[in-house]
Amino acid sequence: MAAGETRELTVDLGERSYPIYIGTGLIIRIGEIFKERAIPVKSPILLVTDSSVADLYADRVEEVFANAGYTVTTAVVPSGETSKSLEMLDELIGAALEAGLDRKSTVIALGGGVVGDLAGFVAASYMRGVRFVQIPTTILAHDSSVGGKVAVNHRLAKNIIGAFHQPEFVLYDLDTLASLPLREVRAGLSEVIKHGLIWNADFVAWCDENADKLLSLDSEALGYALYEGCKVKSIVVSRDERENDLRAILNLGHTIGHALEAVAGYGELLHGEAIAIGMVGSARLAAKFGYSSEIAEETERIFKKFGLPVRIPASCDPEEIMSAMLHDKKFSEGKMVFVVPTAIGSVEIRNDVPSSWVREIVDELREGN
Amino acid sequence: MAAGETRELTVDLGERSYPIYIGTGLIIRIGEIFKERAIPVKSPILLVTDSSVADLYADRVEEVFANAGYTVTTAVVPSGETSKSLEMLDELIGAALEAGLDRKSTVIALGGGVVGDLAGFVAASYMRGVRFVQIPTTILAHDSSVGGKVAVNHRLAKNIIGAFHQPEFVLYDLDTLASLPLREVRAGLSEVIKHGLIWNADFVAWCDENADKLLSLDSEALGYALYEGCKVKSIVVSRDERENDLRAILNLGHTIGHALEAVAGYGELLHGEAIAIGMVGSARLAAKFGYSSEIAEETERIFKKFGLPVRIPASCDPEEIMSAMLHDKKFSEGKMVFVVPTAIGSVEIRNDVPSSWVREIVDELREGN
Ligand SMILES: NC(=O)c1ccc[n+]([C@@H]2O[C@H](COP(=O)([O-])OP(=O)(O)OC[C@H]3O[C@@H](n4cnc5c(N)ncnc54)[C@H](O)[C@@H]3O)[C@@H](O)[C@H]2O)c1
Ligand SMILES: NC(=O)c1ccc[n+]([C@@H]2O[C@H](COP(=O)([O-])OP(=O)(O)OC[C@H]3O[C@@H](n4cnc5c(N)ncnc54)[C@H](O)[C@@H]3O)[C@@H](O)[C@H]2O)c1
Ligand SMILES: [Zn+2]
Ligand SMILES: [Zn+2]
């Protein structure tokens, strides 16, 4: 296990503030961290993970807890988005009851954003709320582990059943990322870069220069990038915990991105891939509003460098994309609302986007055009 | 519609404070109250009710909203405890989506505690929380509508999946109580008297003197009793929103009561009936701790006067009752914890109750003994 710097970041939310630890070799320290935080040994822990991650890391986590004197029950859900369901909530509540979890117990998410969102909602609703800890194992989860949004999906809409439930702490052990498929690495980095694009031009430049290190999971580079990504999200969330205004800037690229995910069929395009295309689209909107066309060129160049798609798959019908966007809940009262960059590193929210512009961009970006 | 005094009470929870309006002829004023509170007309409302209440009062509520310019969709769930389920949550979230509810929308509960708890959890989790309004139509719901506890049941445990979600306001229209079956009236009054027993001896004496008026649903008496009952609960909840200590006194009679409900089979004994027996049991514990035996005599006399049971049905096995109690989550770490009266109108929490005493009382209270 490579010894490296551990970075620590506080998500500042008053009495709900919590730390994020980012570094290598952290899992073996989790028992110690539980004790420091006076988490009672007598109260059983539920460790929620998915079928891919369980085989790789669950034993290690269980062992550390056993050595520290804690009782852990592991619940494994199938890998993939379909596990974010009320059926799985039902099963996990059953598992929590059978394991004897009480009001002082902790639910831990060991996995990517799927496990984080699902286990987080279990923690939010079991006995009306118990302690929650995140051990993210994907790069994308740097995004989902900050901000306290937890949820499951409904047949008719994603993330529609949920809560705001802040974790006790987040333990980002970079060692777990080594097993992540390259496609998931790229998709996760797409959200990291997004955090740069909305807030910090220097960080975008740094990502650009360090693309190779990031893609090869160099611990030092990755630790820094995840720290910076979490930091941007955490600043935004601290200023607007409940998504009243500022938090909307985090949706850069997501209006088009969500529509693409839905039209391509969930799972065809990874979330990070869909929003990379979406960010290129938003940057082109910027040009239509009179901002420099270099923003779009730069955005496209960087995502390409990271091996991310920057064109809409030819299989996606433009009409369907447009109608999916019109159903997106981010449109308030029928007008088209978009997060639009004004330069690399800063954005504004526009609620005056003509749908004809969006349609033009969708057409331009379609593969083969 | 009898014109009478409208009582107003504020549940004091800082920025989550809310008013309870108690009186006759209130439903026709709900549109006006929505407007006063600047609840947007454009955002659709979901009215949740059960099959018994829908036929009686849903039309009236819908009409008032229509006149005020609001769009209401009514969702009817089957009457009874089984509707407090994740399946029903799933259906209601679907109904909310189909009705186009947005983040500024309101979910209204029109019904008893079942509808209140279920619709409240829909409001707490839809889009991670939307506005919630209660129109309680049972006497028992004076209890469930104060304090913000909302939940559904799991196969393995009652009320285990939930949230704290305070309503925007509570509108208690006494006119709706006229259709309540007498058995439900008595069971609801059991919790009203409980609020006196834990906090206010004068109010217990008043209930005793006004039993006939209460049982015949005299508006003036009922309005006062519900006001006083809500007030006690609201004081307790204000001092301990998240059930850390004081709130436990609200469980007077509930340890034995919950065990009886479980052993008799849910639905056999109404909740209010089970806790009446439980309160008689707790009062007998008081005598064992050396407090006056008059507490038990008075408690028993009052519940009898209200036509409530004060003996354990012969069909309930004492062994099963004891083992149900040992599984109750209110036992912290194996010791037997009980709320015990020290006089009419005050209680203490004892965590040193020998299980042999409880067993003796269970035996004494069994019918036929
Ligand atoms: N709550 C939020 O604020 C928020 C923000 C962004 C995304 N999300 C949610 O996050 C989810 C996507 O997250 P994700 O991309 O991490 O998806 P994921 O959890 O499905 O993980 C992606 C895949 O990688 C596998 N995997 C995870 N860790 C691994 C590892 N270390 N080694 C090998 N394989 C591993 C998983 O089994 C899965 O197949 C979506 O459901 C999205 O809605 C939530
Ligand atoms: N959240 C809390 O703090 C809290 C507190 C106490 C109880 N509760 C919950 O409340 C529930 C019990 O509440 P309840 O006793 O009101 O039960 P309920 O909602 O099932 O109502 C009792 C019966 O009366 C019918 N009914 C309701 N209003 C009527 C009316 N005006 N006229 C005719 N019939 C009517 C209902 O259809 C039902 O059959 C339980 O699920 C319990 O867990 C919650
Ligand atoms: Zn995203
Ligand atoms: Zn009760």
mmCIF file of C-alpha atoms and ligand atoms in Angstrom, chain B residues 143 191 194 254 271 275, ligand 4:
data_model
loop_
_atom_site.group_PDB
_atom_site.id
_atom_site.type_symbol
_atom_site.label_atom_id
_atom_site.label_comp_id
_atom_site.label_asym_id
_atom_site.label_seq_id
_atom_site.Cartn_x
_atom_site.Cartn_y
_atom_site.Cartn_z
ATOM 1 C CA ASP B 143 -51.532 12.864 18.428
ATOM 2 C CA GLU B 191 -54.581 9.298 23.842
ATOM 3 C CA LYS B 194 -52.854 10.102 28.184
ATOM 4 C CA HIS B 254 -47.205 2.070 25.097
ATOM 5 C CA HIS B 271 -54.210 1.317 19.450
ATOM 6 C CA ILE B 275 -52.656 1.731 25.545
HETATM 7 ZN ZN ZN C 4 -50.001 6.128 20.828
#
